[in-house]
Coordinates of C-alpha atoms in Angstrom, one line a residue:
Chain A
X29 CA 19.5 12.2 -3.2
X30 CA 23.3 12.7 -2.3
X31 CA 24.8 11.0 -5.1
X32 CA 22.5 12.6 -7.6
X33 CA 23.8 15.9 -6.8
X34 CA 27.3 14.0 -6.4
X35 CA 26.7 13.5 -9.9
X36 CA 25.8 16.6 -11.2
X37 CA 29.0 18.3 -9.4
X38 CA 30.7 15.4 -11.3
X39 CA 29.4 16.4 -14.9
X40 CA 29.8 20.4 -14.3
X41 CA 33.3 20.7 -15.5
X42 CA 31.5 19.2 -18.5
X43 CA 29.3 21.1 -19.4
X44 CA 26.5 23.4 -17.3
X45 CA 22.7 21.6 -18.1
X46 CA 20.1 24.1 -20.2
X47 CA 16.5 23.6 -20.1
X48 CA 15.1 21.8 -23.2
X49 CA 12.3 23.5 -24.6
X50 CA 8.9 21.0 -25.3
X51 CA 7.8 22.2 -28.7
X52 CA 4.6 19.7 -28.4
X53 CA 3.2 16.6 -26.8
X54 CA 1.3 13.5 -28.5
X55 CA -0.6 11.0 -27.2
X56 CA -1.3 9.3 -25.0
X57 CA -2.4 6.6 -27.7
X58 CA -5.4 4.2 -27.3
X59 CA -4.9 1.0 -25.7
X60 CA -1.2 2.0 -24.8
X61 CA 0.0 3.1 -21.3
X62 CA 3.7 3.8 -22.3
X63 CA 5.8 4.4 -25.0
X64 CA 9.7 3.1 -25.2
X65 CA 11.6 3.4 -28.2
X66 CA 10.7 6.2 -30.8
X67 CA 11.6 6.9 -34.4
X68 CA 11.1 9.1 -37.3
X69 CA 10.5 7.6 -41.3
X70 CA 11.1 10.8 -43.1
X71 CA 7.7 11.6 -42.7
X72 CA 5.9 9.6 -39.7
X73 CA 6.6 9.3 -35.8
X74 CA 6.9 5.7 -35.0
X75 CA 6.7 4.9 -31.7
X76 CA 6.8 1.6 -30.1
X77 CA 3.7 1.2 -27.0
X78 CA 4.7 -2.5 -25.7
X79 CA 2.3 -4.4 -27.9
X80 CA 2.0 -2.8 -31.0
X81 CA 4.7 -0.4 -32.8
X82 CA 2.4 3.2 -33.7
X83 CA 2.7 5.0 -36.4
X84 CA 1.4 8.5 -36.5
X85 CA 1.5 12.5 -38.1
X86 CA 3.3 15.2 -36.6
X87 CA 1.5 18.2 -37.9
X88 CA -1.5 16.2 -37.3
X89 CA -0.7 14.4 -34.5
X90 CA -3.3 11.4 -36.0
X91 CA -2.7 7.9 -35.5
X92 CA -2.0 7.0 -39.5
X93 CA -0.6 2.8 -38.6
X94 CA -0.5 0.7 -35.9
X95 CA 1.6 -2.8 -36.5
X96 CA 0.7 -5.6 -34.1
X97 CA 4.7 -6.8 -32.7
X98 CA 6.2 -6.9 -29.8
X99 CA 8.4 -3.8 -28.7
X100 CA 10.1 -3.6 -25.5
X101 CA 12.4 -0.6 -26.3
X102 CA 14.0 1.3 -28.6
X103 CA 12.8 1.7 -32.2
X104 CA 15.2 2.7 -35.1
X105 CA 14.7 3.2 -39.2
X106 CA 17.2 2.3 -41.7
X107 CA 15.8 4.4 -44.4
X108 CA 13.2 1.0 -45.6
X109 CA 13.2 -1.1 -42.5
X110 CA 12.2 -0.5 -38.8
X111 CA 14.8 -2.5 -36.0
X112 CA 13.0 -2.9 -32.7
X113 CA 14.0 -4.4 -30.0
X114 CA 12.0 -6.8 -27.7
X115 CA 12.5 -9.1 -25.3
X116 CA 16.7 -10.0 -26.3
X117 CA 16.7 -9.9 -29.5
X118 CA 16.4 -7.1 -32.2
X119 CA 13.9 -7.8 -34.8
X120 CA 13.9 -6.1 -38.5
X121 CA 10.5 -5.1 -39.2
X122 CA 8.9 -4.5 -42.9
X123 CA 6.9 -1.4 -42.0
X124 CA 4.3 -2.0 -45.2
X125 CA 3.2 -5.5 -43.4
X126 CA 4.5 -5.4 -39.9
X127 CA 6.2 -8.2 -41.0
X128 CA 9.5 -9.3 -39.2
X129 CA 12.0 -9.9 -41.6
X130 CA 15.1 -11.4 -39.4
X131 CA 16.0 -11.2 -36.0
X132 CA 19.6 -11.2 -34.4
X133 CA 19.8 -11.2 -30.4
X134 CA 20.5 -7.7 -29.0
X135 CA 23.6 -7.1 -27.6
X136 CA 23.0 -6.8 -23.8
X137 CA 20.7 -10.1 -23.8
X138 CA 17.8 -8.0 -22.6
X139 CA 19.6 -5.3 -20.9
X140 CA 19.1 -2.6 -23.4
X141 CA 17.0 0.5 -23.9
X142 CA 17.9 2.9 -27.1
X143 CA 18.1 1.9 -31.0
X144 CA 18.9 3.8 -33.7
X145 CA 20.4 3.8 -37.1
X146 CA 23.6 5.6 -38.8
X147 CA 26.0 4.8 -41.5
X148 CA 25.2 1.7 -41.5
X149 CA 25.4 0.4 -38.2
X150 CA 22.9 -0.4 -35.1
X151 CA 23.7 1.7 -32.2
X152 CA 22.4 0.2 -29.0
X153 CA 21.7 2.0 -25.6
X154 CA 22.7 0.1 -22.5
X155 CA 20.4 1.0 -19.8
X156 CA 22.0 0.3 -16.3
X157 CA 25.5 -0.4 -17.8
X158 CA 25.6 3.1 -18.7
X159 CA 27.3 2.1 -22.3
X160 CA 25.9 2.7 -25.9
X161 CA 27.3 -0.3 -28.5
X162 CA 27.7 -0.4 -32.1
X163 CA 26.8 -3.4 -33.6
X164 CA 26.7 -5.0 -36.8
X165 CA 23.3 -5.0 -38.0
X166 CA 23.3 -8.4 -40.1
X167 CA 25.4 -10.3 -37.5
X168 CA 24.6 -8.7 -34.4
X169 CA 29.1 -8.4 -33.8
X170 CA 29.8 -5.4 -31.6
X171 CA 32.6 -2.6 -33.1
X172 CA 32.5 -0.7 -30.4
X173 CA 31.9 0.9 -27.0
X174 CA 31.2 4.3 -26.0
X175 CA 30.7 4.7 -22.1
X176 CA 28.5 7.6 -20.9
X177 CA 27.9 7.8 -16.8
X178 CA 24.3 7.6 -16.8
X179 CA 21.4 5.5 -17.5
X180 CA 21.1 5.6 -21.2
X181 CA 18.0 5.3 -22.4
X182 CA 17.4 6.9 -26.1
X183 CA 20.3 6.6 -28.8
X184 CA 20.3 8.9 -31.6
X185 CA 22.5 10.7 -34.2
X186 CA 21.7 13.6 -36.3
X187 CA 23.8 15.8 -38.2
X188 CA 27.7 13.4 -37.0
X189 CA 26.4 14.4 -33.7
X190 CA 25.9 11.3 -31.1
X191 CA 22.6 12.4 -29.0
X192 CA 21.8 9.7 -25.7
X193 CA 18.4 10.0 -23.6
X194 CA 19.0 9.4 -19.8
X195 CA 16.2 9.2 -16.9
X196 CA 17.7 8.3 -13.6
X197 CA 15.7 8.7 -10.4
X198 CA 12.6 10.5 -11.9
X199 CA 15.4 13.3 -13.8
X200 CA 16.0 13.0 -17.7
X201 CA 18.1 14.9 -19.8
X202 CA 19.5 14.7 -23.7
X203 CA 23.1 14.7 -23.7
X204 CA 25.3 15.3 -26.8
X205 CA 28.1 12.9 -26.3
X206 CA 31.8 12.5 -27.8
X207 CA 31.6 9.7 -30.3
X208 CA 34.8 8.6 -29.3
X209 CA 35.6 10.1 -25.6
X210 CA 32.2 9.7 -24.4
X211 CA 32.5 13.0 -22.7
X212 CA 29.6 15.3 -22.1
X213 CA 29.3 17.6 -24.7
X214 CA 25.9 19.5 -24.0
X215 CA 22.8 18.9 -21.4
X216 CA 19.2 19.5 -22.0
X217 CA 17.4 18.9 -18.9
X218 CA 14.0 17.7 -19.2
X219 CA 11.2 19.2 -16.9
X220 CA 10.2 16.9 -13.9
X221 CA 7.9 13.9 -14.4
X222 CA 8.4 15.0 -18.3
X223 CA 10.8 11.3 -18.7
X224 CA 12.8 10.0 -21.8
X225 CA 12.6 6.6 -22.4
X226 CA 13.2 6.6 -26.6
X227 CA 15.0 9.4 -28.5
X228 CA 15.2 10.1 -32.2
X229 CA 15.8 13.1 -34.1
X230 CA 13.7 14.3 -37.3
X231 CA 17.1 15.0 -39.0
X232 CA 16.0 18.9 -38.5
X233 CA 15.0 20.6 -35.5
X234 CA 13.1 18.3 -33.4
X235 CA 14.3 15.2 -31.5
X236 CA 11.0 13.2 -30.3
X237 CA 11.5 11.7 -27.1
X238 CA 9.1 8.5 -25.8
X239 CA 7.7 9.6 -22.4
X240 CA 7.7 5.8 -20.8
X241 CA 4.8 5.5 -18.2
X242 CA 3.2 9.0 -19.4
X243 CA 2.2 7.0 -22.7
X244 CA 3.3 10.4 -24.6
X245 CA 5.8 10.9 -27.2
X246 CA 7.2 14.7 -26.5
X247 CA 8.8 16.9 -29.6
X248 CA 12.0 19.1 -27.9
X249 CA 13.3 21.4 -29.8
X250 CA 17.2 20.8 -30.7
X251 CA 19.6 23.9 -29.5
X252 CA 20.6 26.0 -32.5
X253 CA 24.3 26.2 -30.8
X254 CA 24.5 23.0 -31.4
X255 CA 24.1 22.7 -35.0
X256 CA 27.6 23.8 -36.9
Chain B
X21 CA 14.2 0.8 -17.9
X22 CA 15.9 -2.2 -20.7
X23 CA 13.9 -4.5 -22.8
X24 CA 14.0 -7.4 -20.4
X25 CA 12.1 -5.4 -17.8
X26 CA 9.7 -3.8 -19.7
X27 CA 8.9 -7.1 -21.3
X28 CA 8.7 -9.1 -17.6
X29 CA 6.3 -5.6 -16.6
X30 CA 4.1 -5.9 -19.1
X31 CA 3.9 -10.0 -18.4
X32 CA 3.3 -9.2 -14.7
X33 CA 0.7 -6.0 -15.7
X34 CA -1.5 -9.0 -18.1
X35 CA -1.4 -11.0 -14.9
X36 CA 0.9 -13.4 -16.4
X37 CA 3.4 -13.7 -13.0
X38 CA 5.7 -16.8 -14.0
X39 CA 5.9 -15.0 -17.4
X40 CA 7.4 -12.0 -15.9
X41 CA 9.6 -14.2 -14.0
X42 CA 10.6 -16.5 -16.6
X43 CA 12.3 -12.9 -18.4
X44 CA 14.4 -11.7 -15.4
X45 CA 14.9 -15.2 -13.3
X46 CA 18.7 -15.1 -13.7
X47 CA 18.8 -11.3 -13.0
X48 CA 20.5 -9.6 -10.1
X49 CA 20.2 -5.7 -11.3
X50 CA 17.8 -3.9 -8.3
X51 CA 14.9 -3.4 -11.4
X52 CA 15.1 -7.4 -12.3
X53 CA 15.0 -8.3 -8.3
X54 CA 12.1 -5.8 -7.7
X55 CA 10.3 -7.6 -10.6
X56 CA 10.5 -10.5 -9.1
X57 CA 10.0 -10.3 -5.7
X58 CA 6.5 -8.9 -7.0
X59 CA 5.7 -11.8 -9.2
X60 CA 6.9 -13.4 -6.4
X61 CA 3.9 -11.9 -4.1
X62 CA 1.4 -12.7 -6.4
X63 CA 2.4 -16.0 -6.5
X64 CA 2.3 -16.1 -3.1
X65 CA 5.5 -16.8 -2.0
X66 CA 5.7 -13.8 0.6
X67 CA 9.1 -14.8 2.7
X68 CA 10.7 -15.1 -1.0
X69 CA 9.3 -12.0 -2.3
X70 CA 10.2 -10.0 1.0
X71 CA 13.9 -10.7 0.7
X72 CA 13.8 -9.6 -3.2
X73 CA 12.3 -6.7 -2.5
X74 CA 14.9 -5.7 0.3
X75 CA 17.6 -6.8 -1.9
X76 CA 16.4 -4.3 -4.8
X77 CA 15.8 -1.1 -2.4
X78 CA 19.0 -1.7 -1.2
X79 CA 20.4 -2.0 -4.8
X80 CA 18.4 0.8 -5.4
X81 CA 19.9 2.6 -2.4
X82 CA 19.6 6.8 -2.0
X83 CA 20.2 7.5 -5.7
X84 CA 17.6 5.7 -7.0
X85 CA 15.3 7.1 -4.0
X86 CA 12.0 6.7 -6.1
X87 CA 12.2 3.6 -6.9
X88 CA 13.3 2.6 -3.6
X89 CA 10.7 4.1 -2.0
X90 CA 8.2 2.1 -4.3
X91 CA 10.0 -1.6 -3.2
X92 CA 10.2 -0.5 0.6
X93 CA 6.2 0.6 0.2
X94 CA 6.2 -3.2 -1.3
X95 CA 7.8 -4.7 1.0
X96 CA 5.7 -3.7 3.9
X97 CA 2.7 -4.1 2.2
X98 CA 3.9 -8.4 1.7
X99 CA 5.1 -8.0 5.8
X100 CA 1.6 -7.4 6.2
X101 CA 0.1 -10.1 4.6
X102 CA 2.7 -12.1 6.5
X103 CA 1.2 -10.5 9.8
X104 CA 4.9 -9.4 10.9
X105 CA 4.0 -6.1 12.1
X106 CA 8.0 -5.9 13.5
X107 CA 8.9 -3.4 10.2
X108 CA 10.6 0.0 11.0
X109 CA 7.1 2.4 10.5
X110 CA 9.5 5.0 10.1
X111 CA 11.5 3.4 6.7
X112 CA 7.3 3.6 5.4
X113 CA 6.9 7.6 6.5
X114 CA 10.3 8.2 4.9
X115 CA 8.8 6.2 1.7
X116 CA 5.8 7.9 1.4
X117 CA 7.4 11.5 2.1
X118 CA 9.7 10.7 -1.2
X119 CA 6.9 9.5 -3.3
X120 CA 5.2 12.9 -2.2
X121 CA 8.3 14.4 -3.2
X122 CA 8.1 12.8 -6.7
X123 CA 4.6 13.5 -6.9
X124 CA 4.0 9.5 -6.8
X125 CA 0.4 10.9 -5.1
X126 CA -0.7 7.2 -4.9
X127 CA 2.0 5.3 -3.9
X128 CA 2.2 7.9 -1.4
X129 CA -1.7 7.1 -0.4
X130 CA -0.8 3.5 -0.6
X131 CA 2.5 3.7 2.3
X132 CA 0.5 5.7 4.4
X133 CA -2.8 3.3 3.6
X134 CA -0.5 0.4 5.0
X135 CA 0.9 2.8 8.1
X136 CA -2.5 3.1 9.4
X137 CA -3.5 -0.8 8.7
X138 CA -0.2 -1.9 10.4
X139 CA -1.5 0.0 13.6
X140 CA -5.7 -0.9 13.0
X141 CA -3.8 -4.4 13.2
X142 CA -1.5 -3.7 16.3
X143 CA -4.5 -2.4 18.3
X144 CA -3.3 1.1 18.4
X145 CA -6.9 2.7 16.9
X146 CA -6.1 6.2 18.6
X147 CA -2.7 6.3 16.4
X148 CA -4.3 4.3 13.7
X149 CA -7.5 7.3 13.2
X150 CA -4.7 9.6 13.8
X151 CA -3.1 8.0 10.3
X152 CA -6.0 7.8 8.7
X153 CA -7.7 10.9 9.2
X154 CA -5.6 13.2 6.9
X155 CA -6.1 10.6 4.0
X156 CA -8.0 11.9 0.8
X157 CA -9.4 8.9 -1.0
X158 CA -10.8 11.2 -3.5
X159 CA -9.3 10.4 -6.8
X160 CA -7.4 7.1 -5.6
X161 CA -7.2 3.8 -7.4
X162 CA -10.6 2.3 -6.4
X163 CA -9.2 -0.7 -5.3
X164 CA -6.7 1.6 -2.5
X165 CA -9.8 3.3 -2.0
X166 CA -12.0 0.5 -1.1
X167 CA -9.3 -0.4 1.7
X168 CA -9.0 3.0 3.1
X169 CA -13.0 2.7 3.4
X170 CA -12.2 -0.7 5.1
X171 CA -9.9 0.8 7.8
X172 CA -12.6 3.6 8.3
X173 CA -15.0 1.1 8.8
X174 CA -12.9 -1.1 11.0
X175 CA -12.3 1.7 13.1
X176 CA -16.0 3.2 13.7
X177 CA -17.3 -0.5 14.4
X178 CA -14.4 -0.6 16.8
X179 CA -15.9 2.6 18.8
X180 CA -19.3 1.6 18.1
X181 CA -20.4 4.0 15.9
X182 CA -22.4 2.3 14.0
X183 CA -23.6 4.9 11.5
X184 CA -19.9 5.9 10.1
X185 CA -18.8 2.1 9.8
X186 CA -21.9 2.0 7.5
X187 CA -21.4 5.2 5.4
X188 CA -17.8 3.3 5.0
X189 CA -19.1 0.2 4.6
X190 CA -21.3 1.3 1.6
X191 CA -18.4 3.9 0.0
X192 CA -15.9 0.3 0.2
X193 CA -18.9 -1.0 -1.2
X194 CA -19.1 1.2 -4.2
X195 CA -14.9 1.4 -4.9
X196 CA -14.7 -2.1 -4.8
X197 CA -17.0 -2.5 -7.4
X198 CA -15.4 -0.3 -9.6
X199 CA -11.8 -1.9 -8.8
X200 CA -13.3 -5.1 -9.8
X201 CA -11.1 -7.3 -7.9
X202 CA -13.5 -10.1 -6.7
X203 CA -11.4 -10.4 -3.1
X204 CA -12.0 -7.0 -2.1
X205 CA -15.7 -7.5 -3.2
X206 CA -15.8 -10.7 -0.5
X207 CA -13.9 -8.6 1.8
X208 CA -16.4 -6.2 2.2
X209 CA -19.2 -8.7 2.1
X210 CA -17.7 -10.3 5.2
X211 CA -17.8 -7.1 7.2
X212 CA -20.7 -6.6 6.3
X213 CA -22.1 -10.1 8.0
X214 CA -20.0 -8.9 11.1
X215 CA -22.5 -6.2 11.2
X216 CA -25.2 -8.3 11.2
X217 CA -24.1 -11.0 13.8
X218 CA -25.6 -10.8 17.4
X219 CA -22.8 -8.9 19.2
X220 CA -24.4 -9.2 22.9
X221 CA -27.8 -10.5 24.4
X222 CA -29.7 -8.1 26.7
X223 CA -30.9 -10.1 29.5
X224 CA -34.0 -9.2 31.8
X225 CA -36.1 -11.2 34.0
X226 CA -37.1 -14.3 32.7
X227 CA -35.3 -14.1 29.3
X228 CA -32.9 -12.6 26.9
X229 CA -32.6 -11.1 23.7
X230 CA -30.0 -11.3 21.2
X231 CA -29.1 -7.3 19.9
X232 CA -26.8 -6.6 16.5
X233 CA -24.3 -4.3 16.6
X234 CA -26.2 -1.6 15.8
X235 CA -28.5 -2.6 18.2
X236 CA -26.3 -2.5 21.1
X237 CA -24.7 1.3 19.9
X238 CA -28.7 2.2 19.6
X239 CA -28.8 1.5 23.5
X240 CA -25.2 2.9 24.2
X241 CA -26.8 6.2 22.9
X242 CA -29.9 6.0 24.4
X243 CA -31.2 7.2 27.8
X244 CA -30.9 3.9 29.8
X245 CA -28.1 3.1 32.0
X246 CA -26.4 0.4 30.3
X247 CA -24.8 -2.1 32.0
X248 CA -22.2 -3.5 29.9
X249 CA -20.5 -7.0 30.6
X250 CA -19.5 -7.1 26.7
X251 CA -16.9 -4.2 27.6
X252 CA -17.0 -4.2 31.3
X253 CA -18.7 -0.4 31.5
X254 CA -21.3 1.7 32.6
X255 CA -23.1 4.8 31.8
X256 CA -25.8 6.2 29.4
X257 CA -24.9 7.9 26.1
X258 CA -22.0 10.0 26.1
X259 CA -21.4 9.3 29.9
X260 CA -19.7 6.2 29.8
X261 CA -17.1 4.3 32.5
X262 CA -15.4 2.0 31.2
X263 CA -14.5 -0.4 34.5
X264 CA -12.6 -3.1 32.8
X265 CA -9.9 -2.4 35.4
X266 CA -11.7 -2.4 38.3
X267 CA -13.3 -5.7 38.5
X268 CA -14.9 -5.0 42.1
X269 CA -16.9 -2.4 40.5
X270 CA -18.2 -3.7 37.9
X271 CA -19.5 -7.0 39.6
X272 CA -21.2 -4.3 41.9
X273 CA -22.9 -2.9 39.1
X274 CA -23.9 -6.2 37.0
X275 CA -25.4 -7.6 40.4
X276 CA -27.3 -4.4 41.0
X277 CA -28.4 -4.4 36.8
X278 CA -29.2 -7.6 37.5
X279 CA -31.9 -7.2 40.5
X280 CA -33.1 -4.4 39.2
X281 CA -35.7 -3.3 40.2
X282 CA -34.9 -5.2 43.2
X283 CA -32.7 -4.8 45.8
X284 CA -29.9 -7.1 46.4
X285 CA -29.2 -8.5 49.6
X286 CA -25.4 -7.6 51.3
X287 CA -24.3 -11.2 51.9
X288 CA -24.9 -12.3 47.9
X289 CA -23.1 -9.0 46.7
X290 CA -20.2 -9.6 49.0
X291 CA -20.4 -13.4 47.6
X292 CA -20.5 -12.2 44.4
X293 CA -18.3 -9.3 43.9
X294 CA -15.1 -10.7 46.8
X295 CA -15.5 -14.1 45.6
X296 CA -16.2 -15.4 49.5
X297 CA -19.1 -16.9 51.2
X298 CA -17.7 -15.9 54.9
X299 CA -18.8 -12.1 55.4
X300 CA -17.5 -10.7 58.1
X301 CA -18.2 -7.1 59.2
X302 CA -14.7 -5.9 57.4
X303 CA -16.0 -7.0 54.2
X304 CA -19.4 -5.2 55.1
X305 CA -16.9 -2.0 55.4
X306 CA -15.3 -3.0 51.9
X307 CA -18.7 -3.5 50.6
X308 CA -19.7 0.0 51.5
X309 CA -16.7 1.8 50.9
X310 CA -17.5 0.1 47.7
X311 CA -21.0 0.7 46.7
X312 CA -20.0 4.4 47.5
X313 CA -17.1 4.3 44.5
X314 CA -19.2 3.4 42.5
X315 CA -22.0 5.6 43.7
X316 CA -19.7 8.5 42.6
X317 CA -19.6 7.3 39.4
X318 CA -23.1 6.6 38.2
X319 CA -24.1 9.7 40.2
X320 CA -25.5 11.5 37.0
X321 CA -27.6 8.7 35.4
X322 CA -28.9 6.7 39.0
X323 CA -28.7 6.8 42.5
X324 CA -28.1 3.7 44.9
X325 CA -29.9 2.9 47.4
X326 CA -29.5 1.3 50.5
X327 CA -32.5 -1.1 51.6
X328 CA -33.5 -2.9 54.0
X329 CA -31.4 -5.7 53.5
X330 CA -28.9 -4.9 51.0
X331 CA -29.1 -2.1 48.5
X332 CA -31.0 -1.0 45.1
X333 CA -30.6 0.6 41.8
X334 CA -32.5 4.0 41.5
X335 CA -31.9 5.5 37.8
X336 CA -32.4 8.8 37.9
X337 CA -35.9 10.5 34.9
X338 CA -37.1 7.2 34.5
X339 CA -34.2 5.6 33.1
X340 CA -34.4 2.4 32.3
X341 CA -31.9 -0.1 33.2
X342 CA -30.1 -2.4 31.0
X343 CA -28.0 -5.3 31.3
X344 CA -25.6 -6.2 28.4
X345 CA -24.1 -9.7 28.2
X346 CA -21.8 -11.5 25.6
X347 CA -23.9 -13.1 22.8
X348 CA -23.3 -16.7 24.6
X349 CA -22.3 -18.1 27.9
X350 CA -18.4 -18.8 29.4
X351 CA -15.1 -17.5 30.0
X352 CA -14.5 -17.7 26.0
X353 CA -16.9 -15.7 24.8
X354 CA -16.3 -13.0 27.8
X355 CA -12.6 -12.9 26.5
X356 CA -13.7 -12.3 22.7
X357 CA -16.5 -9.2 23.9
X358 CA -13.8 -7.7 25.5
X359 CA -11.3 -8.1 22.9
X360 CA -14.1 -6.7 20.3
X361 CA -12.9 -3.2 21.4
X362 CA -10.1 -3.9 19.1
X363 CA -7.5 -2.9 21.3
X364 CA -4.7 -4.6 22.2
X365 CA -4.8 -6.4 25.8
X366 CA -2.3 -7.9 27.9
X367 CA -3.0 -11.2 29.6
X368 CA -3.2 -10.0 33.2
X369 CA -5.1 -6.8 32.0
X370 CA -7.8 -9.4 30.7
X371 CA -7.2 -11.8 33.6
X372 CA -8.1 -8.3 35.7
X373 CA -11.0 -7.2 33.7
X374 CA -12.7 -10.8 34.4
X375 CA -11.5 -11.5 37.8
X376 CA -9.9 -14.3 36.2
X377 CA -6.7 -16.3 37.2
X378 CA -4.3 -15.9 34.2
X379 CA -3.6 -19.3 33.9
X380 CA -7.1 -19.7 33.4
X381 CA -7.0 -16.4 30.8
X382 CA -4.2 -17.7 29.1
X383 CA -5.7 -21.5 28.4
X384 CA -8.9 -19.9 27.0
X385 CA -7.0 -17.8 24.6
X386 CA -5.1 -20.7 23.5
X387 CA -8.1 -22.0 22.9
X388 CA -9.1 -19.4 20.9
X389 CA -6.0 -18.7 19.1
X390 CA -6.6 -21.7 17.8
X391 CA -9.4 -21.2 16.4
X392 CA -8.6 -18.3 15.0
X393 CA -10.7 -16.0 16.5
X394 CA -7.9 -14.2 19.0
X395 CA -4.6 -13.3 17.7
X396 CA -1.0 -12.1 19.5
X397 CA 1.6 -9.8 18.8
X398 CA 5.0 -9.4 20.9
X399 CA 6.7 -12.4 22.8
X400 CA 6.4 -12.9 26.1
X401 CA 5.8 -9.6 28.6
X402 CA 5.3 -7.6 25.5
X403 CA 2.6 -10.2 24.1
X404 CA -0.8 -8.8 23.2
X405 CA -3.6 -10.4 22.1
X406 CA -6.3 -8.4 20.0
X407 CA -9.4 -9.8 18.0
X408 CA -9.1 -10.5 14.5
X409 CA -10.2 -7.6 12.1
X410 CA -13.1 -7.4 11.0
X411 CA -12.5 -6.5 7.3
X412 CA -9.7 -8.8 5.9
X413 CA -7.8 -6.4 4.4
X414 CA -4.5 -8.0 4.3
X415 CA -5.5 -11.2 2.1
X416 CA -4.6 -8.4 -1.1
X417 CA -1.4 -7.3 -2.1
X418 CA -2.5 -4.2 -3.9
X419 CA 1.5 -3.2 -4.1
X420 CA 2.5 -0.1 -5.3
X421 CA 1.1 1.1 -8.7
X422 CA 4.1 1.8 -11.0
X423 CA 6.9 -0.8 -10.7
X424 CA 9.9 0.3 -9.5
X425 CA 12.0 1.0 -12.7
X426 CA 9.3 3.0 -14.1

């Protein structure tokens, strides 16, 4: 517990945390006990629940589609296909059929957590290694490494901002980091017990957060000051 | 958590311990160590499981105290399954406090339940009672509730509180049915069988009668003056005098009860209580002193009358005198009957209670231990002897509900 305080002290020069505003909660979903990765395809939110990808309508909260596929950690969407971390690989999945089109090895060999798509690359969170890797979605080659000082769970890009979720010792935050230096620019503190396993922006005002063992997905308001 | 940890945890939750191991077999980070430890425990590899969980707890460290606390609880449970009761109760208590602080109620209760069961297994019944009393089993996962009720039953039975024991057993049965763990239901059935086994014999002139535990308890609660050669004591109702540490007084009480309503010859009393066939004036004087002591102890329930040739028991208010003996004769049966109070006995205390030599008692204990009917804790001078628990409750590893990495 002392090192938690020590970690917060370290962070202080960077930026003070603000409280995350949870707008809405979804789930738990039928047959699922946990939620890992989340992504947004423009209309629906997809949540990885272990053995099924569940798509729901964020307005009504209704589940609109489920795909049977292994989904252990981060989820991403490139405009056409879903990408899903399963065991130690990243599957490219056709959201219409649920078919796995191709797979590449995950860069962390299974230590991978969050996943997002941006600028033609996949960005992969390395959980306990506290890193975010930019990789080539075809070959899986690592293009860039960004260091964080906390465990990385979800990762997302929105309006040129790189955000990642962290979950350490039952405490979670959403953090905006400098993609070059890894410096923490902004911190949103989640309430106790609302831990974040996956993160995705809807491209506008909201973040969707996978709620781990709670089996929920939470919508968190993106702070106004962050939007340039 | 990362993807392979999630995949491994998913396999473990589905009961696929080997699948869980396969995914994290070569990893040494704390969540992987914890998963490997839990998988190993489920495969029955307890020493290895314990080592892995210990390393996981160390790896999580003070920074990840919630995950560490869950590992500490899992390790304590594995240690208990190994019947290694030397762990630190303070570490377990600290883990419970941490789990409480993180609102992980089920695992905090699990930690406290393990601590209470350890005390039960150590024969520290008062401490176990104090540890169990504040636990709220409502809304607990059914498997944990079943274990809590089995522990309560064990505690009640050891103090011959048959009604509360049966009630706890019924609740344990109900919880075990809900938990749908066959091994738990089997333990409840075993505990129920223990209630129906003969626990003592009632001796009377010209015969004997086998009694179940609840019949023993009923007699002890009745108005009758009970001389109990199982638990070595004399009394009626609430007025109970344990005489395990006063073998001469107990021998006199037993001899008088056996002869009741008749009297017992002085010579015979001396031979029986002092182990000698050569009574002299000193022994007669000593007999008078000891009878005086016994008279003072049972004064409320009975008088001890001097007769022409000896002494006779004269219960008050037309009470009956009941003599209880172990279910079968012999040194071993007497030992098992004494240990049935669930407390931890030293060899010397047992020898004193049975008025036998330590060597004789040790020999009998060694034979009983080989048959699994008594067990020892500690070594050398600190060694203590206990009856095995009525409820097995250590054969099932419940392990902390949420995995350490969740």
